[in-house]
Amino acid sequence: MIDKSWIDKSITTAEYKCGVADFLDFAFQRVAVNGKIICPCIRCGFKNMRTRVEVLAHLLQKGFSKKYTFWYMHGESVVQHEEASSSHDFSESEERAPLQDMLNDIFGSAANNFDGVDDEPVEERNNSFPIHIEDDTQEESDRIRELLKDGNRRLYPECTKYSKLSFIVELYHIKVLCGATDKTFSMILDLLKRAFPHANLPVSFYEAKKMIKQLGLGYEKIHVCPNNCMLFWGPDNETKSKCTICNASRYKAEDNTSSNPGVLDTAEHMARLIPEKVLRYFPLTPRLRRLYMSSKTSRLMRWHSEFPNSDGKLKHPRDSKAWKEFDLLYPEFAEDPRNIRLALAFDGFNPFGTLSSNISVWPVMLYVYNYPPWCCMKQASLIMSMIIPGPKMPGNNIDVFLQPLINELKELWKGVDVYDSVDGKFFRMHAALFWTISDFPGLDNLSGWNTHTSLACPSCNFDTVSRRLKHGMKYCFMGHRRWLPDNHEYRQNMHSFDGTTELRGPPSTLSGSAILSQIQSSRKRSHEALNAGNNPLQWKKRSIFWDLPYWKDNLIRHCLDMMHIEKNVCDNVLFTVLDDKQKTKDNLAARKDLQLMGIREQLHPFTNSSKYPPSCFRMTNADKDIFLSVLKSVSFPDGYSSNISRCIDLKKRKIFGLKSHDSHILMEHILPIAFRRSLPKEVTSVLIELCNYFREVSGKSLAVDNLEKL
């Protein structure tokens, strides 16, 4: 154990001078950068890097900071800092490894070595420490010391399994998983405190939350205009009390006694008011830093480079053409495999489950593609970026909410200093966003491309082929034969498609620069088009993602979520073959549109009648009974699927309440079997091919040749 009793001695005593010499030996052996360390004297206050001679002179003249007893900035690890003399602390042989390893990763091991770092101003160097050194370093040191004590203090004197911190963390985890309220948590703590008076427990949820927040898993609350016009964020807007666009109040009950009605006078004034809407933003940089502060995750972050693809199949985004082209365009980024590649996922959900509520919230998640395929899509590997409040979807104003993230991504592209626990050195880490993942309406909001017009396809762009159905009142996209080989028989087949032949080739793929030019020219024409009453603009906005310097060079910028597509297709197939009157696609309007197009005469409605002949893909009642009985009787192993039988109503011959994963299991594994006895062979064969298609593209390993055939 390191002797630190000299810190409290007078600077003129021999004990103090010997202690200073020991401290300098300890620090310069571990954290010296070009012969300098951070000076811990009272005058410098941990803000200046100095040589050994300078630090010695300062400590002998100005004195050592009295409260700096855990030397985390000078190479002391958590284990070295343990107070072994306390009877209420754990001994090294007792069970406390997981939490102690985490604390050591956060506060100890990352400061053990600073070799290989260029000499740079201390302001920049401070930002690279695993522990962010604040202006008030004494408070930071006290905070860390108290957290370490809680992590090293037994829950009660005889407890060998839990420390105070580990017990509260585990109890808080249960609260989150079970959705318990804050009041419930406080009541449980109160009961435990009364039942076990000698236990080291906080008295309330507030005290427990203060303890957990010291681990650094916090977030920022950013006030938002109630109409989603702007964020009250940044030096220009942080103190404003009204939206500069719509003039809506920032707060629910604003105090109008301010000398300037549009600006808040003091921080105390702001704290008294309740905001109309709050964005919760989780800073990305500290979370990426932590990936390298743990030796376990740090090794996984190199997987994509250390384990090359051996069979040529697509198993991970690193095998894709988009990844490889990005490496060619930015070789400096590709040179270090520790640089991080991200994907952004965006979707909304009802926080109240299936209750009859229109309220929704919109989380934004980030995927780290450096991880191997068995890790990168796991829940524990996802990074929550922000939670966009409801009650309605943000729509095109999603760019307003994404401002903090985009600003941070631009800084991460320039690079930040991060400590790598595997190499024991700092390195310059860069990060890039590859693409977004969303459903089709979400793509509209993220990209700015209008998906509600006749040119809805973002890939075909302005070369999209569509037709407005007169009776169905929807757009029908019929140009899919353009991708077939030139000599394919379907190109000349008029009767089975839309009554025309297809001689054109597929539309060309536009580069990012070409798309950006389209957006800029579209913005110039926007006012003229709106004033003239023309059709809605195809490019509704310039997406905020174009602010990223590399975004125009990404081969793929927006991806559609397979989950939504598969569920929509599955629902449409099931409701159509079961002839669900409210949800089937085979209705009178569809039959009239076929008649208007002059194709498939056998499906045309009867003359002067609202009735129409049955189709070959519509099940009879007997067929429905067989089909639904098969689905009702299917059972799965635990964890493979939910209980699909709960969604089957044999009396009404209906299916209801399917979740996304239920549709996934049905589409790829159950329907090809269940359809065989309920539909004609020519219909079953087509549906089986459709199911096989989804099973192939959802596989863990994809062959490029098979994808081209599909």
XYZ file of C-alpha atoms in Angstrom:
710
model
C 0.000 0.000 0.000
C 1.379 3.425 -0.972
C 2.194 5.678 1.990
C 0.432 9.026 1.548
C 0.556 10.289 5.108
C 3.195 12.851 4.074
C 0.558 14.839 2.152
C -0.766 16.294 5.412
C 2.720 17.143 6.734
C 4.307 20.584 6.584
C 6.306 21.307 3.417
C 9.390 21.940 5.585
C 9.471 18.458 7.145
C 11.751 15.658 6.001
C 8.751 13.284 5.699
C 7.095 15.623 3.191
C 10.242 15.972 1.079
C 10.795 12.195 1.009
C 7.139 11.688 0.084
C 7.439 14.150 -2.800
C 10.476 12.278 -4.093
C 8.596 8.957 -3.913
C 5.597 10.498 -5.686
C 7.768 11.812 -8.528
C 9.408 8.404 -8.960
C 5.965 6.764 -8.987
C 4.414 9.208 -11.481
C 7.298 9.565 -13.946
C 7.633 5.785 -14.228
C 3.994 5.487 -15.308
C 2.530 8.544 -17.013
C 5.373 10.766 -18.206
C 4.730 12.259 -21.656
C 7.912 13.622 -23.214
C 9.374 14.013 -19.728
C 6.350 15.851 -18.298
C 3.444 15.063 -15.980
C 0.438 17.037 -14.745
C 1.534 19.184 -11.824
C -0.536 18.448 -8.658
C 0.531 21.537 -6.740
C -2.023 23.915 -5.268
C -1.118 26.688 -7.724
C -1.333 24.700 -10.976
C -4.481 22.817 -9.942
C -3.858 19.924 -12.395
C -3.985 22.241 -15.427
C -0.338 22.312 -16.546
C 2.166 19.746 -17.798
C 5.631 20.270 -16.254
C 9.049 18.617 -16.078
C 10.337 16.774 -13.017
C 12.413 19.752 -11.870
C 9.461 22.124 -12.226
C 7.040 19.809 -10.403
C 9.557 19.294 -7.579
C 10.007 23.045 -7.161
C 6.241 23.658 -7.161
C 5.521 20.938 -4.601
C 8.255 22.135 -2.248
C 7.183 25.774 -2.557
C 3.402 25.730 -3.097
C 2.458 22.417 -1.509
C 0.649 19.243 -2.639
C -3.160 19.295 -3.098
C -4.434 17.902 0.211
C -7.537 16.163 -1.167
C -5.716 14.442 -4.011
C -5.236 11.070 -2.301
C -6.204 8.844 -5.222
C -3.538 9.482 -7.855
C -5.647 8.424 -10.838
C -3.980 11.059 -13.043
C -0.537 9.780 -12.168
C -0.795 6.038 -12.732
C -2.439 4.676 -9.585
C -4.981 1.938 -10.280
C -8.074 1.056 -8.291
C -6.416 -2.008 -6.799
C -3.498 0.056 -5.497
C -5.930 2.496 -3.925
C -7.879 -0.097 -1.904
C -8.025 0.588 1.805
C -7.089 -2.841 3.048
C -7.084 -1.802 6.696
C -10.859 -1.255 6.835
C -12.785 -4.169 8.354
C -15.823 -3.328 6.228
C -13.957 -3.609 2.916
C -13.479 -6.662 0.745
C -10.276 -8.629 0.852
C -8.669 -9.527 -2.476
C -9.818 -13.135 -2.254
C -13.502 -12.311 -1.799
C -16.062 -12.235 -4.579
C -16.242 -8.748 -6.106
C -14.501 -9.184 -9.450
C -17.068 -8.043 -12.066
C -17.840 -4.624 -10.625
C -14.270 -4.089 -9.476
C -13.015 -4.872 -12.989
C -15.416 -2.287 -14.372
C -14.217 0.356 -11.918
C -10.635 -0.508 -12.716
C -11.345 -0.120 -16.442
C -12.987 3.261 -15.877
C -10.658 4.813 -13.333
C -7.500 2.795 -12.979
C -5.936 0.883 -15.807
C -6.469 3.578 -18.416
C -4.133 5.925 -16.581
C -1.295 3.468 -16.140
C 0.598 4.381 -19.276
C 0.691 7.394 -21.602
C 3.478 6.250 -23.897
C 3.294 7.132 -27.535
C 1.348 10.390 -27.216
C 2.557 13.476 -28.996
C 3.306 16.545 -26.924
C 0.331 18.863 -27.186
C -1.325 21.646 -25.174
C -2.655 20.491 -21.836
C -6.147 21.693 -22.726
C -6.314 19.071 -25.495
C -4.555 16.431 -23.450
C -7.029 16.795 -20.605
C -9.833 15.925 -22.978
C -8.147 12.612 -23.774
C -8.077 11.279 -20.240
C -10.473 8.402 -19.550
C -11.756 10.425 -16.617
C -12.791 13.821 -17.905
C -10.847 16.305 -15.772
C -13.106 19.179 -14.891
C -12.136 22.631 -13.733
C -12.843 21.690 -10.133
C -10.439 18.740 -9.937
C -10.776 18.407 -6.159
C -14.500 17.723 -6.487
C -13.783 15.202 -9.241
C -11.248 13.447 -7.038
C -13.698 13.373 -4.129
C -16.407 11.962 -6.389
C -14.185 9.154 -7.624
C -12.884 8.378 -4.163
C -16.418 8.114 -2.764
C -17.503 5.854 -5.631
C -14.519 3.566 -5.047
C -15.326 3.387 -1.355
C -18.908 2.353 -2.166
C -17.579 -0.268 -4.560
C -15.206 -1.581 -1.893
C -17.539 -1.348 1.129
C -19.402 -4.483 2.147
C -23.194 -4.378 2.076
C -23.057 -5.422 5.734
C -20.088 -6.599 7.853
C -20.543 -10.339 7.187
C -21.428 -10.032 3.462
C -18.823 -11.460 1.090
C -20.808 -11.329 -2.164
C -22.136 -7.792 -2.498
C -20.650 -4.387 -1.992
C -22.851 -1.363 -1.434
C -22.426 -0.245 -5.038
C -22.877 -3.681 -6.649
C -26.091 -4.310 -4.696
C -27.611 -0.967 -5.678
C -26.616 -1.451 -9.330
C -28.245 -4.897 -9.409
C -31.362 -3.648 -7.625
C -31.606 -0.740 -10.061
C -31.285 -3.205 -12.944
C -34.296 -5.113 -11.606
C -36.224 -1.845 -11.352
C -35.562 -1.066 -15.012
C -36.386 -4.577 -16.267
C -39.669 -4.728 -14.336
C -40.700 -1.132 -14.951
C -40.950 -0.292 -11.245
C -41.624 3.326 -10.328
C -39.231 5.556 -8.419
C -41.590 5.495 -5.451
C -41.589 1.688 -5.457
C -37.796 1.683 -5.420
C -37.724 4.085 -2.462
C -40.241 1.960 -0.566
C -38.144 -1.174 -1.133
C -35.037 0.618 0.128
C -36.948 1.828 3.174
C -38.128 -1.724 3.925
C -34.616 -3.142 3.538
C -33.230 -0.399 5.750
C -35.729 -1.198 8.498
C -35.274 -4.953 8.158
C -31.464 -4.775 8.056
C -30.451 -1.674 10.032
C -26.746 -2.477 9.779
C -26.763 -2.626 5.964
C -24.990 0.133 4.035
C -27.957 1.239 1.933
C -29.083 4.627 0.612
C -32.235 5.976 2.185
C -34.124 6.765 -1.039
C -34.172 6.384 -4.788
C -32.722 9.878 -5.105
C -29.629 8.892 -3.094
C -29.257 5.631 -5.040
C -29.500 7.445 -8.364
C -26.839 9.934 -7.277
C -24.518 7.005 -6.566
C -25.163 5.296 -9.916
C -24.723 8.552 -11.847
C -21.108 8.655 -10.676
C -20.410 5.786 -13.088
C -20.756 8.297 -15.896
C -23.785 6.828 -17.691
C -25.603 10.145 -17.888
C -27.455 12.118 -20.537
C -28.284 15.696 -21.412
C -31.738 17.241 -21.262
C -32.271 19.632 -24.156
C -35.439 21.716 -24.304
C -37.352 21.663 -27.585
C -39.904 23.956 -29.141
C -43.348 22.327 -28.643
C -43.816 22.496 -32.436
C -40.395 20.900 -33.108
C -39.079 24.067 -34.753
C -35.797 24.419 -32.852
C -33.697 23.273 -29.915
C -32.984 25.616 -27.039
C -29.393 24.488 -27.239
C -26.070 26.078 -28.021
C -24.683 29.502 -27.142
C -27.210 31.375 -29.295
C -30.437 29.657 -28.184
C -29.784 28.221 -24.734
C -31.217 31.176 -22.796
C -34.173 31.979 -25.048
C -37.663 31.471 -23.689
C -39.581 31.579 -26.989
C -39.154 29.834 -30.303
C -37.573 32.142 -32.869
C -39.626 30.524 -35.654
C -43.170 30.066 -34.326
C -42.893 32.215 -31.177
C -44.194 29.351 -29.009
C -43.269 29.415 -25.336
C -40.448 27.180 -24.197
C -42.122 26.563 -20.826
C -45.561 25.531 -19.684
C -45.895 28.373 -17.195
C -43.471 31.163 -18.063
C -42.679 33.966 -15.625
C -43.304 37.197 -17.525
C -41.562 39.467 -15.003
C -38.286 39.221 -16.947
C -36.867 42.488 -18.262
C -36.459 40.837 -21.662
C -39.478 38.580 -22.393
C -37.592 36.512 -24.966
C -34.536 35.779 -22.844
C -34.257 34.249 -19.377
C -32.430 36.345 -16.806
C -30.752 33.746 -14.607
C -30.121 30.036 -14.259
C -32.293 30.037 -11.119
C -35.145 31.477 -13.152
C -34.762 28.690 -15.732
C -34.710 25.977 -13.051
C -38.125 27.036 -11.724
C -39.921 26.572 -15.034
C -41.258 23.356 -16.577
C -40.332 22.842 -20.263
C -42.973 21.917 -22.814
C -40.834 19.243 -24.467
C -37.471 17.683 -23.594
C -35.029 15.793 -25.804
C -32.829 13.331 -23.927
C -29.451 13.140 -25.606
C -26.787 10.584 -24.688
C -23.326 11.937 -25.634
C -21.587 9.567 -28.024
C -17.894 10.300 -27.465
C -17.639 9.062 -23.844
C -19.499 5.895 -24.785
C -17.099 5.186 -27.640
C -14.177 5.882 -25.305
C -15.439 3.217 -22.947
C -15.338 0.600 -25.671
C -11.548 0.844 -25.563
C -11.217 1.337 -21.817
C -12.278 -2.284 -21.269
C -9.807 -4.850 -22.535
C -12.661 -7.218 -23.443
C -14.503 -4.878 -25.784
C -11.276 -3.325 -27.042
C -10.156 -6.665 -28.489
C -13.539 -7.211 -30.150
C -13.315 -3.811 -31.873
C -10.431 -5.121 -33.998
C -12.232 -8.260 -35.178
C -13.076 -6.970 -38.662
C -9.367 -6.517 -39.430
C -7.777 -9.434 -37.568
C -10.104 -12.138 -38.941
C -10.407 -11.737 -42.731
C -13.195 -13.293 -44.778
C -12.064 -16.723 -45.979
C -14.960 -17.946 -48.163
C -16.087 -14.767 -49.946
C -19.616 -14.826 -48.511
C -21.328 -11.801 -47.010
C -21.435 -12.283 -43.249
C -20.711 -8.808 -41.938
C -20.828 -5.222 -43.295
C -17.034 -5.360 -43.686
C -17.601 -7.806 -46.585
C -19.779 -5.315 -48.472
C -18.814 -3.143 -51.409
C -19.781 -0.014 -49.454
C -17.215 -0.784 -46.733
C -14.451 -1.515 -49.240
C -15.087 1.604 -51.327
C -15.045 3.754 -48.202
C -11.644 2.282 -47.322
C -10.339 3.178 -50.788
C -11.621 6.750 -50.570
C -10.316 7.307 -47.039
C -7.156 5.193 -46.612
C -6.089 7.096 -43.490
C -9.339 6.122 -41.816
C -8.989 2.498 -42.923
C -5.361 2.293 -41.803
C -6.258 1.963 -38.113
C -8.828 -0.825 -37.520
C -9.785 0.811 -34.227
C -11.562 3.640 -36.057
C -15.275 3.118 -35.558
C -17.959 2.588 -38.196
C -21.541 3.267 -37.156
C -25.087 2.822 -38.414
C -28.097 4.798 -37.206
C -31.486 3.145 -36.621
C -34.651 5.194 -36.185
C -38.175 4.047 -35.346
C -41.054 4.911 -33.055
C -43.098 2.909 -30.588
C -45.942 3.308 -28.132
C -44.432 3.432 -24.623
C -47.741 2.207 -23.183
C -47.734 -1.072 -25.118
C -51.030 -2.034 -26.754
C -53.154 0.465 -24.827
C -55.437 2.732 -26.829
C -53.055 5.674 -26.854
C -51.753 7.727 -29.757
C -48.607 8.766 -27.896
C -45.299 7.597 -29.351
C -41.624 8.168 -28.618
C -38.798 7.858 -31.110
C -35.467 6.399 -29.962
C -32.384 6.803 -32.144
C -29.953 3.894 -31.820
C -26.396 3.431 -33.084
C -24.842 0.131 -34.163
C -21.083 -0.383 -33.884
C -19.958 -2.373 -36.932
C -16.442 -2.983 -35.595
C -17.919 -5.776 -33.498
C -18.098 -9.322 -34.920
C -21.478 -10.413 -36.336
C -22.439 -12.323 -33.188
C -22.043 -9.122 -31.127
C -22.847 -6.067 -33.238
C -26.619 -6.671 -33.341
C -27.012 -7.737 -29.713
C -28.921 -5.485 -27.344
C -25.900 -5.019 -25.079
C -23.867 -3.695 -28.030
C -26.331 -1.003 -29.096
C -25.731 2.616 -28.157
C -28.717 4.773 -27.304
C -28.137 8.142 -28.939
C -31.291 10.049 -28.077
C -34.954 9.685 -27.147
C -37.162 12.016 -29.176
C -40.340 12.899 -27.256
C -43.855 12.546 -28.604
C -46.735 12.618 -28.642
C -46.398 12.532 -32.445
C -43.604 11.584 -34.788
C -41.044 14.322 -35.548
C -41.564 14.004 -39.309
C -39.339 16.229 -41.427
C -38.249 18.056 -38.284
C -36.118 15.063 -37.337
C -33.126 17.166 -38.428
C -33.808 19.552 -35.547
C -33.382 16.743 -33.036
C -30.325 15.282 -34.763
C -28.256 18.477 -34.446
C -26.308 17.426 -31.306
C -25.491 14.022 -32.785
C -24.360 15.418 -36.145
C -22.141 17.984 -34.413
C -20.547 15.227 -32.369
C -20.099 13.011 -35.440
C -18.255 15.841 -37.191
C -15.894 16.125 -34.228
C -15.410 12.364 -34.168
C -14.512 12.432 -37.861
C -11.711 14.871 -37.011
C -10.621 12.537 -34.212
C -10.445 12.368 -30.421
C -7.767 10.927 -28.141
C -8.793 7.597 -26.628
C -6.927 5.251 -24.312
C -6.634 1.664 -25.565
C -6.445 -0.737 -22.621
C -5.025 -3.529 -24.815
C -2.036 -1.559 -26.112
C -1.744 0.586 -22.991
C -1.454 3.735 -25.109
C -3.521 6.636 -26.341
C -4.464 6.769 -30.011
C -6.390 9.140 -32.249
C -9.820 7.577 -32.778
C -12.068 8.573 -35.681
C -15.668 7.543 -36.296
C -17.890 7.589 -39.384
C -21.601 7.022 -39.935
C -22.143 4.613 -42.832
C -25.923 4.646 -43.279
C -29.303 4.901 -41.591
C -31.810 2.080 -41.038
C -35.552 2.763 -40.968
C -38.889 1.819 -42.454
C -40.050 3.448 -45.695
C -41.811 6.476 -44.111
C -38.760 6.913 -41.892
C -36.551 7.033 -44.983
C -38.686 9.939 -46.167
C -37.952 11.870 -42.965
C -34.250 11.034 -42.782
C -33.325 11.529 -46.446
C -35.759 14.266 -47.500
C -36.953 12.221 -50.524
C -40.748 12.331 -50.775
C -42.044 8.744 -50.616
C -45.714 9.719 -50.988
C -45.683 10.705 -54.664
C -45.537 8.934 -58.008
C -41.717 9.027 -57.754
C -41.569 7.316 -54.370
C -38.684 4.943 -55.156
C -35.442 6.572 -53.924
C -33.274 4.195 -55.981
C -34.997 4.870 -59.312
C -35.117 8.563 -58.431
C -36.802 10.621 -61.174
C -36.794 7.573 -63.486
C -39.448 5.792 -61.383
C -42.260 4.092 -63.331
C -45.640 4.310 -61.605
C -49.354 4.475 -62.276
C -52.110 6.029 -60.202
C -54.931 3.522 -59.638
C -58.246 5.247 -60.268
C -60.344 3.114 -57.932
C -57.702 2.012 -55.442
C -56.543 5.626 -55.011
C -52.921 4.535 -54.646
C -49.786 4.467 -56.740
C -48.831 1.189 -58.374
C -45.197 0.670 -59.370
C -44.936 -1.533 -62.437
C -41.424 -1.020 -63.802
C -39.820 -4.020 -62.116
C -39.285 -5.906 -65.409
C -36.534 -3.418 -66.321
C -34.051 -5.415 -64.228
C -34.627 -8.662 -66.130
C -32.157 -9.854 -68.803
C -32.805 -8.383 -72.250
C -34.029 -11.702 -73.665
C -36.294 -12.637 -70.755
C -39.770 -13.809 -71.786
C -41.529 -11.599 -69.237
C -40.420 -8.454 -71.086
C -42.823 -9.298 -73.930
C -45.594 -10.649 -71.691
C -48.253 -7.946 -71.789
C -51.205 -9.873 -70.395
C -49.647 -10.971 -67.089
C -48.400 -7.530 -66.129
C -49.661 -4.050 -66.994
C -50.617 -4.538 -70.619
C -47.343 -3.212 -72.044
C -44.012 -4.598 -73.188
C -40.813 -3.598 -71.417
C -37.742 -2.755 -73.523
C -35.908 -0.389 -71.175
C -32.918 -1.179 -69.011
C -32.623 -0.456 -65.295
C -32.183 3.169 -64.213
C -28.663 4.335 -63.510
C -27.476 4.704 -59.917
C -26.748 8.316 -59.005
C -23.649 9.309 -57.085
C -23.810 11.300 -53.881
C -22.604 14.428 -55.665
C -25.358 14.104 -58.280
C -28.009 13.706 -55.587
C -26.662 16.716 -53.718
C -26.879 18.764 -56.924
C -30.502 17.673 -57.333
C -31.291 18.805 -53.805
C -29.666 22.201 -54.282
C -31.451 22.853 -57.569
C -34.735 21.648 -56.086
C -34.427 24.128 -53.223
C -33.987 26.970 -55.722
C -37.224 26.027 -57.484
C -39.196 25.368 -54.305
C -40.865 28.769 -53.911
C -41.812 28.993 -57.593
C -43.357 25.516 -57.579
C -45.354 26.122 -54.424
C -46.623 29.488 -55.616
C -47.669 27.990 -58.947
C -49.633 25.224 -57.199
C -47.688 22.442 -58.869
C -47.204 18.930 -57.507
C -45.343 18.534 -54.197
C -41.578 18.793 -54.384
C -39.751 15.498 -54.593
C -36.841 16.693 -52.466
C -38.559 18.192 -49.441
C -35.377 19.310 -47.684
C -31.621 19.048 -47.562
C -31.024 16.344 -44.962
C -28.751 17.220 -42.061
C -26.660 14.141 -42.870
C -25.181 16.033 -45.828
C -23.343 18.161 -43.253
C -21.061 15.183 -42.639
C -17.984 15.693 -44.858
C -17.959 12.078 -46.076
C -21.708 11.548 -46.558
C -21.691 12.223 -50.303
C -19.044 9.505 -50.754
C -21.037 6.758 -49.027
C -22.138 4.139 -51.521
C -25.298 3.479 -49.487
C -26.823 6.221 -47.372
C -30.220 4.898 -46.297
C -31.269 1.271 -45.743
C -34.764 -0.132 -45.309
C -35.450 -2.276 -42.277
C -36.077 -5.881 -43.282
C -38.350 -6.399 -40.276
C -40.958 -3.892 -41.471
C -40.913 -5.122 -45.067
C -41.290 -8.769 -44.097
C -44.148 -8.046 -41.703
C -46.033 -5.953 -44.271
C -45.680 -8.637 -46.951
C -46.685 -11.395 -44.535
C -49.773 -9.508 -43.351
C -50.886 -8.712 -46.898
C -50.477 -12.326 -48.010
C -52.351 -13.746 -45.011
C -55.239 -11.266 -45.095
C -55.647 -11.715 -48.859
C -55.703 -15.532 -48.936
C -58.012 -15.564 -45.876
C -60.245 -12.963 -47.577
C -60.356 -10.609 -44.606
C -62.946 -8.062 -45.744
C -61.256 -5.119 -43.981
C -57.629 -5.893 -44.857
C -57.561 -7.936 -48.067
C -55.920 -6.481 -51.174
C -58.360 -8.395 -53.387
C -61.368 -6.072 -53.249
C -63.822 -4.444 -55.649
C -61.576 -1.426 -56.241
C -58.670 -3.683 -57.233
C -60.901 -5.662 -59.622
C -62.124 -2.459 -61.278
C -58.553 -1.262 -61.745
C -57.683 -4.563 -63.452
C -60.656 -4.073 -65.747
C -59.585 -0.510 -66.504
C -56.065 -1.719 -67.382
C -57.501 -4.433 -69.629
C -55.668 -7.368 -68.056
C -56.727 -10.609 -66.310
C -60.283 -10.796 -67.633
C -61.146 -13.731 -65.371
C -60.916 -11.394 -62.371
C -63.060 -8.556 -63.730
C -66.209 -7.749 -61.695
C -69.607 -8.740 -63.021
C -71.372 -6.198 -65.206
C -73.535 -3.719 -63.292
C -72.798 -5.484 -60.031
C -70.654 -5.004 -56.946
C -69.785 -8.687 -56.952
C -66.795 -10.330 -58.607
C -65.703 -13.923 -59.285
C -63.560 -15.695 -56.672
C -59.833 -15.765 -57.320
C -57.656 -18.858 -57.309
C -55.711 -17.577 -54.290
C -58.783 -17.124 -52.060
C -59.325 -19.927 -49.536
C -62.708 -21.523 -48.983
C -63.999 -21.945 -45.430
C -62.829 -25.563 -45.413
C -59.374 -24.493 -46.605
C -59.257 -21.814 -43.910
C -60.063 -24.389 -41.222
C -57.209 -26.625 -42.365
C -54.752 -23.751 -42.711
C -55.547 -22.140 -39.356
C -55.565 -25.499 -37.565
C -52.006 -26.073 -38.738
C -50.918 -22.676 -37.414
C -52.826 -23.252 -34.162
C -51.122 -26.585 -33.509
C -47.546 -25.461 -34.150
C -45.344 -25.285 -31.045
C -41.811 -23.961 -30.792
C -38.878 -24.363 -28.392
C -38.492 -21.716 -25.712
C -36.966 -18.534 -27.073
C -37.518 -19.434 -30.731
C -40.840 -17.668 -31.144
C -43.794 -16.390 -29.185
C -46.988 -18.390 -28.868
C -48.471 -17.861 -32.327
C -51.538 -19.950 -31.465
C -52.813 -17.054 -29.331
C -53.226 -15.058 -32.565
C -55.501 -17.655 -34.214
C -59.296 -17.475 -33.919
C -60.705 -20.706 -35.372
C -64.345 -19.696 -34.935
C -64.043 -16.409 -36.815
C -61.354 -17.853 -39.134
C -59.056 -14.885 -38.549
C -55.494 -14.022 -37.559
C -54.804 -11.019 -35.335
C -52.097 -9.483 -33.151
C -49.021 -10.778 -34.977
C -45.761 -9.200 -33.856
C -42.833 -8.562 -36.181
C -40.946 -11.661 -35.063
C -44.111 -13.765 -35.431
C -44.365 -12.660 -39.058
C -40.676 -13.473 -39.540
C -41.126 -17.048 -38.282
C -44.336 -17.575 -40.231
C -43.011 -16.196 -43.492
C -39.757 -18.115 -43.558
C -40.605 -21.426 -41.887
C -44.324 -22.125 -41.369
C -46.280 -20.757 -44.339
C -44.470 -22.845 -47.001
C -45.778 -25.940 -45.216
C -49.188 -24.657 -44.138
C -50.146 -23.464 -47.645
C -49.677 -26.861 -49.287
C -53.061 -28.323 -48.329
C -55.083 -25.123 -48.564
C -54.243 -23.555 -51.936
C -53.851 -24.758 -55.534
C -50.413 -25.928 -56.578
C -49.785 -23.013 -58.956
C -50.485 -20.525 -56.140
C -48.560 -22.481 -53.523
C -45.442 -22.671 -55.693
C -45.352 -18.879 -56.090
C -45.860 -18.268 -52.367
C -43.177 -20.809 -51.464
C -40.726 -19.007 -53.760
C -41.621 -15.739 -52.029
C -40.997 -17.292 -48.600
C -37.711 -18.767 -49.796
C -36.642 -15.334 -50.997
C -37.074 -13.840 -47.530
C -35.325 -16.799 -45.938
C -32.351 -16.372 -48.262
C -31.905 -12.630 -47.785
C -32.334 -13.004 -44.001
C -29.593 -15.612 -43.725
C -26.489 -15.145 -41.606
C -24.300 -15.925 -44.613
C -25.075 -14.692 -48.135
C -23.432 -15.762 -51.377
C -23.095 -12.955 -53.918
C -24.082 -15.246 -56.806
C -27.298 -16.244 -55.042
C -28.176 -12.621 -54.363
C -27.789 -11.756 -58.032
C -30.142 -14.620 -58.928
C -32.678 -13.483 -56.358
